[in-house]
Amino acid sequence: MTKQVLLTDEGLKKLEAELDELKTVKRKEIAEKIKVALSFGDLSENSEYDEAKNEQAIVEARIASIENTLKNVKVINEDELSTEIIHVGSKVKVRDAGFDDVCDYKIVGSSEADPVNGRISDESPVGKALVGHRVGDVVEVETPAGITSFEVLEISK
């Protein structure tokens, strides 16, 4: 059974744009590189040809991966999201008790995760621990650095 992929509308648009770019632009660029490399002759010592074929394989694998994701996607309707409890699509403001630091996160599906930019997966330790909690809750999370406590300060769309 294939796993359903949760995406925000923004995440879906980004994936569709990437797929379109790969199919329309990248495929043509690589086909041109292969054509040029073939014109060099002997394929046994043709590193340009090998590199182009490798790049082609990577692009085709990414296209297949995106297409598979899109077959199993469930788009989260952010307009219908409750701000009572945390779920995928929620924006949360939490206080890290250990560092007395306030952090903003958006809980997203795993394919949209970008921790550096505050987009954490609902499958990550912190995301998984926060889902289902309310403002005022203190959530303990086991992280690689040990147990960390987060106080939920705010939930928004």
Short mmCIF file of N, CA and C in Angstrom, two decimals:
data_model
loop_
_atom_site.label_atom_id
_atom_site.label_comp_id
_atom_site.label_asym_id
_atom_site.label_seq_id
_atom_site.Cartn_x
_atom_site.Cartn_y
_atom_site.Cartn_z
N MET A 1 0.84 -1.19 0.00
CA MET A 1 0.00 0.00 0.00
C MET A 1 0.89 1.25 0.00
N THR A 2 0.58 2.19 -0.86
CA THR A 2 1.39 3.41 -0.91
C THR A 2 0.88 4.40 0.12
N LYS A 3 1.82 5.14 0.66
CA LYS A 3 1.52 6.09 1.72
C LYS A 3 1.01 7.39 1.11
N GLN A 4 -0.03 7.93 1.73
CA GLN A 4 -0.57 9.20 1.27
C GLN A 4 0.43 10.31 1.62
N VAL A 5 0.62 11.25 0.70
CA VAL A 5 1.55 12.35 0.90
C VAL A 5 0.73 13.61 1.18
N LEU A 6 0.99 14.22 2.34
CA LEU A 6 0.30 15.45 2.70
C LEU A 6 1.08 16.64 2.18
N LEU A 7 0.38 17.54 1.49
CA LEU A 7 1.02 18.74 0.96
C LEU A 7 0.12 19.94 1.20
N THR A 8 0.75 21.09 1.40
CA THR A 8 0.00 22.33 1.39
C THR A 8 -0.20 22.71 -0.08
N ASP A 9 -1.08 23.65 -0.34
CA ASP A 9 -1.31 24.10 -1.71
C ASP A 9 -0.02 24.66 -2.30
N GLU A 10 0.73 25.39 -1.48
CA GLU A 10 2.02 25.95 -1.92
C GLU A 10 2.99 24.83 -2.30
N GLY A 11 3.04 23.78 -1.47
CA GLY A 11 3.91 22.65 -1.75
C GLY A 11 3.54 21.93 -3.03
N LEU A 12 2.23 21.78 -3.28
CA LEU A 12 1.76 21.15 -4.51
C LEU A 12 2.18 21.96 -5.72
N LYS A 13 2.00 23.27 -5.64
CA LYS A 13 2.38 24.15 -6.77
C LYS A 13 3.88 24.07 -7.05
N LYS A 14 4.70 24.01 -5.98
CA LYS A 14 6.15 23.91 -6.16
C LYS A 14 6.53 22.60 -6.86
N LEU A 15 5.89 21.50 -6.43
CA LEU A 15 6.18 20.19 -7.05
C LEU A 15 5.77 20.18 -8.51
N GLU A 16 4.59 20.71 -8.80
CA GLU A 16 4.11 20.74 -10.18
C GLU A 16 5.02 21.61 -11.05
N ALA A 17 5.50 22.72 -10.51
CA ALA A 17 6.41 23.60 -11.25
C ALA A 17 7.74 22.90 -11.52
N GLU A 18 8.24 22.18 -10.51
CA GLU A 18 9.50 21.44 -10.69
C GLU A 18 9.33 20.36 -11.76
N LEU A 19 8.21 19.64 -11.72
CA LEU A 19 7.95 18.60 -12.71
C LEU A 19 7.90 19.19 -14.11
N ASP A 20 7.21 20.30 -14.25
CA ASP A 20 7.11 20.96 -15.55
C ASP A 20 8.49 21.39 -16.06
N GLU A 21 9.30 21.98 -15.16
CA GLU A 21 10.66 22.40 -15.51
C GLU A 21 11.51 21.21 -15.97
N LEU A 22 11.42 20.11 -15.23
CA LEU A 22 12.20 18.92 -15.58
C LEU A 22 11.78 18.36 -16.94
N LYS A 23 10.48 18.30 -17.17
CA LYS A 23 9.99 17.70 -18.41
C LYS A 23 10.22 18.59 -19.63
N THR A 24 10.06 19.90 -19.48
CA THR A 24 10.14 20.78 -20.65
C THR A 24 11.53 21.34 -20.89
N VAL A 25 12.23 21.72 -19.83
CA VAL A 25 13.53 22.38 -20.01
C VAL A 25 14.69 21.40 -19.86
N LYS A 26 14.74 20.71 -18.71
CA LYS A 26 15.88 19.83 -18.43
C LYS A 26 16.03 18.70 -19.44
N ARG A 27 14.90 18.07 -19.80
CA ARG A 27 14.98 16.97 -20.78
C ARG A 27 15.60 17.44 -22.09
N LYS A 28 15.19 18.64 -22.54
CA LYS A 28 15.73 19.17 -23.80
C LYS A 28 17.22 19.47 -23.67
N GLU A 29 17.60 20.07 -22.53
CA GLU A 29 19.02 20.39 -22.31
C GLU A 29 19.87 19.12 -22.34
N ILE A 30 19.39 18.09 -21.68
CA ILE A 30 20.16 16.84 -21.62
C ILE A 30 20.20 16.15 -22.98
N ALA A 31 19.10 16.16 -23.69
CA ALA A 31 19.07 15.57 -25.04
C ALA A 31 20.10 16.27 -25.93
N GLU A 32 20.22 17.58 -25.78
CA GLU A 32 21.19 18.35 -26.56
C GLU A 32 22.62 17.97 -26.15
N LYS A 33 22.87 17.81 -24.86
CA LYS A 33 24.19 17.41 -24.38
C LYS A 33 24.57 16.02 -24.93
N ILE A 34 23.60 15.12 -24.95
CA ILE A 34 23.85 13.76 -25.47
C ILE A 34 24.17 13.83 -26.96
N LYS A 35 23.40 14.65 -27.67
CA LYS A 35 23.62 14.80 -29.11
C LYS A 35 25.04 15.34 -29.39
N VAL A 36 25.42 16.35 -28.64
CA VAL A 36 26.76 16.94 -28.81
C VAL A 36 27.83 15.90 -28.47
N ALA A 37 27.64 15.18 -27.36
CA ALA A 37 28.62 14.17 -26.94
C ALA A 37 28.74 13.06 -27.97
N LEU A 38 27.62 12.67 -28.57
CA LEU A 38 27.66 11.62 -29.61
C LEU A 38 28.47 12.07 -30.82
N SER A 39 28.45 13.37 -31.08
CA SER A 39 29.19 13.88 -32.25
C SER A 39 30.70 13.78 -32.04
N PHE A 40 31.14 13.57 -30.79
CA PHE A 40 32.57 13.43 -30.52
C PHE A 40 33.10 12.06 -30.91
N GLY A 41 32.19 11.14 -31.25
CA GLY A 41 32.63 9.82 -31.71
C GLY A 41 32.71 8.79 -30.62
N ASP A 42 33.82 8.07 -30.58
CA ASP A 42 34.05 6.90 -29.72
C ASP A 42 33.43 7.04 -28.32
N LEU A 43 32.39 6.26 -28.05
CA LEU A 43 31.68 6.34 -26.77
C LEU A 43 32.45 5.71 -25.62
N SER A 44 33.40 4.83 -25.90
CA SER A 44 34.10 4.13 -24.83
C SER A 44 34.97 5.06 -23.99
N GLU A 45 35.41 6.17 -24.56
CA GLU A 45 36.24 7.11 -23.81
C GLU A 45 35.61 8.50 -23.79
N ASN A 46 34.28 8.54 -23.88
CA ASN A 46 33.58 9.81 -24.01
C ASN A 46 32.94 10.19 -22.68
N SER A 47 33.67 10.95 -21.86
CA SER A 47 33.18 11.32 -20.52
C SER A 47 31.98 12.26 -20.60
N GLU A 48 31.92 13.08 -21.65
CA GLU A 48 30.77 13.99 -21.81
C GLU A 48 29.50 13.18 -22.00
N TYR A 49 29.59 12.11 -22.79
CA TYR A 49 28.43 11.24 -23.03
C TYR A 49 28.01 10.55 -21.73
N ASP A 50 28.98 9.98 -21.01
CA ASP A 50 28.68 9.30 -19.74
C ASP A 50 28.02 10.25 -18.74
N GLU A 51 28.56 11.47 -18.66
CA GLU A 51 28.03 12.47 -17.74
C GLU A 51 26.60 12.86 -18.12
N ALA A 52 26.35 13.05 -19.40
CA ALA A 52 25.01 13.42 -19.88
C ALA A 52 24.01 12.30 -19.62
N LYS A 53 24.42 11.06 -19.86
CA LYS A 53 23.53 9.91 -19.62
C LYS A 53 23.23 9.77 -18.12
N ASN A 54 24.24 10.02 -17.28
CA ASN A 54 24.04 9.96 -15.83
C ASN A 54 23.06 11.05 -15.39
N GLU A 55 23.25 12.26 -15.91
CA GLU A 55 22.35 13.37 -15.59
C GLU A 55 20.93 13.05 -16.05
N GLN A 56 20.83 12.41 -17.22
CA GLN A 56 19.51 12.02 -17.74
C GLN A 56 18.84 11.03 -16.79
N ALA A 57 19.59 10.07 -16.29
CA ALA A 57 19.04 9.08 -15.37
C ALA A 57 18.54 9.74 -14.07
N ILE A 58 19.30 10.71 -13.57
CA ILE A 58 18.92 11.42 -12.34
C ILE A 58 17.63 12.20 -12.57
N VAL A 59 17.55 12.90 -13.69
CA VAL A 59 16.35 13.70 -14.00
C VAL A 59 15.13 12.79 -14.19
N GLU A 60 15.30 11.70 -14.90
CA GLU A 60 14.17 10.78 -15.12
C GLU A 60 13.71 10.15 -13.80
N ALA A 61 14.64 9.86 -12.90
CA ALA A 61 14.28 9.31 -11.59
C ALA A 61 13.50 10.35 -10.78
N ARG A 62 13.92 11.61 -10.84
CA ARG A 62 13.21 12.67 -10.12
C ARG A 62 11.81 12.87 -10.70
N ILE A 63 11.69 12.82 -12.02
CA ILE A 63 10.37 12.94 -12.66
C ILE A 63 9.46 11.82 -12.18
N ALA A 64 9.97 10.59 -12.18
CA ALA A 64 9.17 9.44 -11.73
C ALA A 64 8.78 9.60 -10.26
N SER A 65 9.70 10.10 -9.45
CA SER A 65 9.44 10.30 -8.03
C SER A 65 8.33 11.33 -7.81
N ILE A 66 8.41 12.45 -8.52
CA ILE A 66 7.39 13.50 -8.39
C ILE A 66 6.04 12.99 -8.88
N GLU A 67 6.04 12.29 -10.02
CA GLU A 67 4.78 11.77 -10.55
C GLU A 67 4.15 10.79 -9.56
N ASN A 68 4.96 9.96 -8.92
CA ASN A 68 4.46 9.02 -7.93
C ASN A 68 3.89 9.77 -6.72
N THR A 69 4.59 10.81 -6.28
CA THR A 69 4.11 11.62 -5.17
C THR A 69 2.76 12.24 -5.51
N LEU A 70 2.64 12.79 -6.73
CA LEU A 70 1.41 13.46 -7.13
C LEU A 70 0.23 12.50 -7.21
N LYS A 71 0.49 11.20 -7.48
CA LYS A 71 -0.59 10.20 -7.52
C LYS A 71 -1.16 9.95 -6.13
N ASN A 72 -0.36 10.17 -5.10
CA ASN A 72 -0.75 9.85 -3.73
C ASN A 72 -0.91 11.08 -2.85
N VAL A 73 -1.10 12.24 -3.48
CA VAL A 73 -1.11 13.48 -2.72
C VAL A 73 -2.50 13.78 -2.13
N LYS A 74 -2.47 14.33 -0.94
CA LYS A 74 -3.68 14.88 -0.32
C LYS A 74 -3.33 16.31 0.03
N VAL A 75 -4.04 17.25 -0.60
CA VAL A 75 -3.76 18.66 -0.36
C VAL A 75 -4.53 19.11 0.87
N ILE A 76 -3.84 19.77 1.75
CA ILE A 76 -4.45 20.28 2.97
C ILE A 76 -5.12 21.60 2.64
N ASN A 77 -6.40 21.69 2.92
CA ASN A 77 -7.13 22.94 2.71
C ASN A 77 -6.88 23.83 3.92
N GLU A 78 -5.96 24.77 3.76
CA GLU A 78 -5.55 25.59 4.90
C GLU A 78 -6.66 26.51 5.40
N ASP A 79 -7.68 26.77 4.56
CA ASP A 79 -8.81 27.60 5.00
C ASP A 79 -9.65 26.87 6.04
N GLU A 80 -9.64 25.54 5.99
CA GLU A 80 -10.46 24.76 6.90
C GLU A 80 -9.71 24.37 8.18
N LEU A 81 -8.46 24.78 8.28
CA LEU A 81 -7.67 24.40 9.44
C LEU A 81 -8.16 25.07 10.70
N SER A 82 -8.17 24.32 11.77
CA SER A 82 -8.52 24.84 13.08
C SER A 82 -7.27 25.44 13.70
N THR A 83 -7.47 26.46 14.51
CA THR A 83 -6.34 27.00 15.25
C THR A 83 -6.42 26.56 16.71
N GLU A 84 -7.29 25.57 16.97
CA GLU A 84 -7.44 25.03 18.32
C GLU A 84 -6.32 24.04 18.64
N ILE A 85 -6.02 23.16 17.67
CA ILE A 85 -4.97 22.16 17.88
C ILE A 85 -4.00 22.20 16.71
N ILE A 86 -2.80 21.68 16.96
CA ILE A 86 -1.75 21.67 15.94
C ILE A 86 -1.95 20.46 15.03
N HIS A 87 -1.85 20.69 13.72
CA HIS A 87 -1.92 19.62 12.72
C HIS A 87 -1.10 20.05 11.52
N VAL A 88 -1.01 19.19 10.52
CA VAL A 88 -0.26 19.54 9.32
C VAL A 88 -0.90 20.78 8.70
N GLY A 89 -0.08 21.77 8.40
CA GLY A 89 -0.56 23.03 7.86
C GLY A 89 -0.56 24.14 8.90
N SER A 90 -0.47 23.79 10.17
CA SER A 90 -0.48 24.80 11.24
C SER A 90 0.85 25.54 11.30
N LYS A 91 0.75 26.83 11.64
CA LYS A 91 1.94 27.61 12.00
C LYS A 91 1.90 27.69 13.52
N VAL A 92 3.03 27.41 14.14
CA VAL A 92 3.07 27.41 15.60
C VAL A 92 4.23 28.27 16.10
N LYS A 93 3.98 28.89 17.23
CA LYS A 93 5.03 29.63 17.93
C LYS A 93 5.22 28.88 19.23
N VAL A 94 6.45 28.43 19.48
CA VAL A 94 6.74 27.67 20.69
C VAL A 94 7.95 28.26 21.41
N ARG A 95 7.97 28.06 22.72
CA ARG A 95 9.14 28.47 23.51
C ARG A 95 9.92 27.20 23.83
N ASP A 96 11.19 27.21 23.46
CA ASP A 96 12.10 26.11 23.80
C ASP A 96 12.55 26.38 25.23
N ALA A 97 12.05 25.57 26.16
CA ALA A 97 12.32 25.79 27.58
C ALA A 97 13.81 25.71 27.90
N GLY A 98 14.52 24.84 27.22
CA GLY A 98 15.95 24.66 27.48
C GLY A 98 16.78 25.90 27.18
N PHE A 99 16.42 26.59 26.11
CA PHE A 99 17.18 27.77 25.69
C PHE A 99 16.42 29.06 25.94
N ASP A 100 15.18 28.95 26.47
CA ASP A 100 14.29 30.09 26.64
C ASP A 100 14.25 30.90 25.34
N ASP A 101 14.07 30.19 24.25
CA ASP A 101 14.10 30.77 22.92
C ASP A 101 12.73 30.54 22.27
N VAL A 102 12.19 31.55 21.58
CA VAL A 102 10.90 31.40 20.89
C VAL A 102 11.17 31.07 19.43
N CYS A 103 10.51 30.02 18.93
CA CYS A 103 10.69 29.56 17.55
C CYS A 103 9.35 29.53 16.84
N ASP A 104 9.38 29.83 15.56
CA ASP A 104 8.19 29.70 14.72
C ASP A 104 8.41 28.53 13.78
N TYR A 105 7.41 27.66 13.70
CA TYR A 105 7.47 26.51 12.79
C TYR A 105 6.18 26.42 12.00
N LYS A 106 6.29 25.86 10.82
CA LYS A 106 5.10 25.46 10.08
C LYS A 106 5.19 23.95 9.97
N ILE A 107 4.12 23.26 10.37
CA ILE A 107 4.10 21.80 10.30
C ILE A 107 3.65 21.43 8.89
N VAL A 108 4.49 20.68 8.19
CA VAL A 108 4.21 20.30 6.79
C VAL A 108 4.39 18.80 6.61
N GLY A 109 3.94 18.30 5.47
CA GLY A 109 4.18 16.91 5.13
C GLY A 109 5.67 16.70 4.88
N SER A 110 6.13 15.47 4.98
CA SER A 110 7.57 15.19 4.91
C SER A 110 8.22 15.65 3.60
N SER A 111 7.48 15.65 2.50
CA SER A 111 8.10 16.05 1.23
C SER A 111 8.30 17.55 1.12
N GLU A 112 7.70 18.33 2.03
CA GLU A 112 7.86 19.79 2.02
C GLU A 112 8.81 20.29 3.10
N ALA A 113 9.31 19.39 3.93
CA ALA A 113 10.14 19.79 5.06
C ALA A 113 11.37 20.58 4.63
N ASP A 114 11.64 21.64 5.36
CA ASP A 114 12.80 22.50 5.14
C ASP A 114 13.13 23.14 6.49
N PRO A 115 13.75 22.34 7.38
CA PRO A 115 13.97 22.80 8.76
C PRO A 115 14.72 24.13 8.87
N VAL A 116 15.65 24.38 7.97
CA VAL A 116 16.41 25.62 8.02
C VAL A 116 15.48 26.82 7.90
N ASN A 117 14.38 26.66 7.15
CA ASN A 117 13.43 27.74 6.96
C ASN A 117 12.17 27.57 7.83
N GLY A 118 12.28 26.78 8.89
CA GLY A 118 11.19 26.65 9.85
C GLY A 118 10.03 25.78 9.40
N ARG A 119 10.21 24.99 8.35
CA ARG A 119 9.16 24.08 7.87
C ARG A 119 9.54 22.67 8.32
N ILE A 120 8.86 22.19 9.37
CA ILE A 120 9.21 20.88 9.91
C ILE A 120 8.15 19.85 9.59
N SER A 121 8.61 18.65 9.34
CA SER A 121 7.74 17.55 8.96
C SER A 121 6.92 17.06 10.14
N ASP A 122 5.70 16.62 9.83
CA ASP A 122 4.86 16.01 10.86
C ASP A 122 5.42 14.66 11.29
N GLU A 123 6.44 14.17 10.57
CA GLU A 123 7.06 12.89 10.91
C GLU A 123 8.37 13.07 11.68
N SER A 124 8.86 14.32 11.77
CA SER A 124 10.08 14.59 12.52
C SER A 124 9.76 14.49 14.02
N PRO A 125 10.78 14.29 14.87
CA PRO A 125 10.50 14.17 16.30
C PRO A 125 9.72 15.37 16.86
N VAL A 126 10.14 16.59 16.52
CA VAL A 126 9.47 17.79 17.04
C VAL A 126 8.07 17.91 16.44
N GLY A 127 7.96 17.74 15.13
CA GLY A 127 6.65 17.85 14.47
C GLY A 127 5.67 16.82 15.00
N LYS A 128 6.12 15.57 15.11
CA LYS A 128 5.26 14.48 15.60
C LYS A 128 4.79 14.78 17.02
N ALA A 129 5.69 15.31 17.86
CA ALA A 129 5.34 15.59 19.25
C ALA A 129 4.35 16.75 19.36
N LEU A 130 4.47 17.75 18.48
CA LEU A 130 3.60 18.93 18.57
C LEU A 130 2.18 18.66 18.05
N VAL A 131 2.06 17.81 17.04
CA VAL A 131 0.74 17.55 16.43
C VAL A 131 -0.23 17.06 17.51
N GLY A 132 -1.43 17.69 17.51
CA GLY A 132 -2.47 17.30 18.44
C GLY A 132 -2.50 18.13 19.72
N HIS A 133 -1.49 18.99 19.92
CA HIS A 133 -1.45 19.79 21.14
C HIS A 133 -2.10 21.16 20.94
N ARG A 134 -2.36 21.83 22.06
CA ARG A 134 -3.06 23.12 22.08
C ARG A 134 -2.16 24.20 22.70
N VAL A 135 -2.60 25.47 22.56
CA VAL A 135 -1.90 26.59 23.18
C VAL A 135 -1.86 26.35 24.68
N GLY A 136 -0.68 26.55 25.27
CA GLY A 136 -0.50 26.36 26.71
C GLY A 136 0.09 25.02 27.06
N ASP A 137 -0.02 24.04 26.14
CA ASP A 137 0.55 22.71 26.41
C ASP A 137 2.07 22.79 26.44
N VAL A 138 2.67 21.98 27.30
CA VAL A 138 4.13 21.82 27.31
C VAL A 138 4.39 20.42 26.77
N VAL A 139 5.18 20.36 25.72
CA VAL A 139 5.42 19.11 25.01
C VAL A 139 6.89 18.72 25.18
N GLU A 140 7.13 17.50 25.61
CA GLU A 140 8.50 17.01 25.72
C GLU A 140 8.84 16.21 24.48
N VAL A 141 10.00 16.50 23.92
CA VAL A 141 10.43 15.86 22.68
C VAL A 141 11.80 15.24 22.88
N GLU A 142 11.94 13.99 22.47
CA GLU A 142 13.26 13.36 22.52
C GLU A 142 13.97 13.68 21.21
N THR A 143 15.04 14.44 21.34
CA THR A 143 15.84 14.84 20.17
C THR A 143 17.23 14.21 20.32
N PRO A 144 18.04 14.27 19.27
CA PRO A 144 19.40 13.72 19.39
C PRO A 144 20.19 14.37 20.53
N ALA A 145 19.84 15.61 20.88
CA ALA A 145 20.55 16.31 21.96
C ALA A 145 19.96 16.01 23.33
N GLY A 146 18.93 15.18 23.38
CA GLY A 146 18.29 14.85 24.65
C GLY A 146 16.84 15.31 24.68
N ILE A 147 16.22 15.28 25.85
CA ILE A 147 14.83 15.69 25.99
C ILE A 147 14.74 17.22 25.97
N THR A 148 13.88 17.74 25.13
CA THR A 148 13.65 19.18 25.03
C THR A 148 12.18 19.44 25.29
N SER A 149 11.88 20.50 26.02
CA SER A 149 10.49 20.87 26.29
C SER A 149 10.11 22.11 25.49
N PHE A 150 8.94 22.05 24.86
CA PHE A 150 8.41 23.19 24.12
C PHE A 150 7.07 23.58 24.72
N GLU A 151 6.87 24.87 24.95
CA GLU A 151 5.57 25.36 25.37
C GLU A 151 4.90 25.96 24.14
N VAL A 152 3.69 25.51 23.85
CA VAL A 152 2.95 26.03 22.68
C VAL A 152 2.40 27.40 23.06
N LEU A 153 2.84 28.45 22.33
CA LEU A 153 2.42 29.81 22.62
C LEU A 153 1.28 30.26 21.71
N GLU A 154 1.31 29.80 20.46
CA GLU A 154 0.34 30.31 19.48
C GLU A 154 0.18 29.30 18.35
N ILE A 155 -1.04 29.18 17.83
CA ILE A 155 -1.32 28.34 16.66
C ILE A 155 -2.08 29.22 15.66
N SER A 156 -1.59 29.24 14.42
CA SER A 156 -2.28 30.05 13.40
C SER A 156 -2.29 29.27 12.08
N LYS A 157 -2.98 29.84 11.10
CA LYS A 157 -3.08 29.21 9.77
C LYS A 157 -1.92 29.64 8.91
#
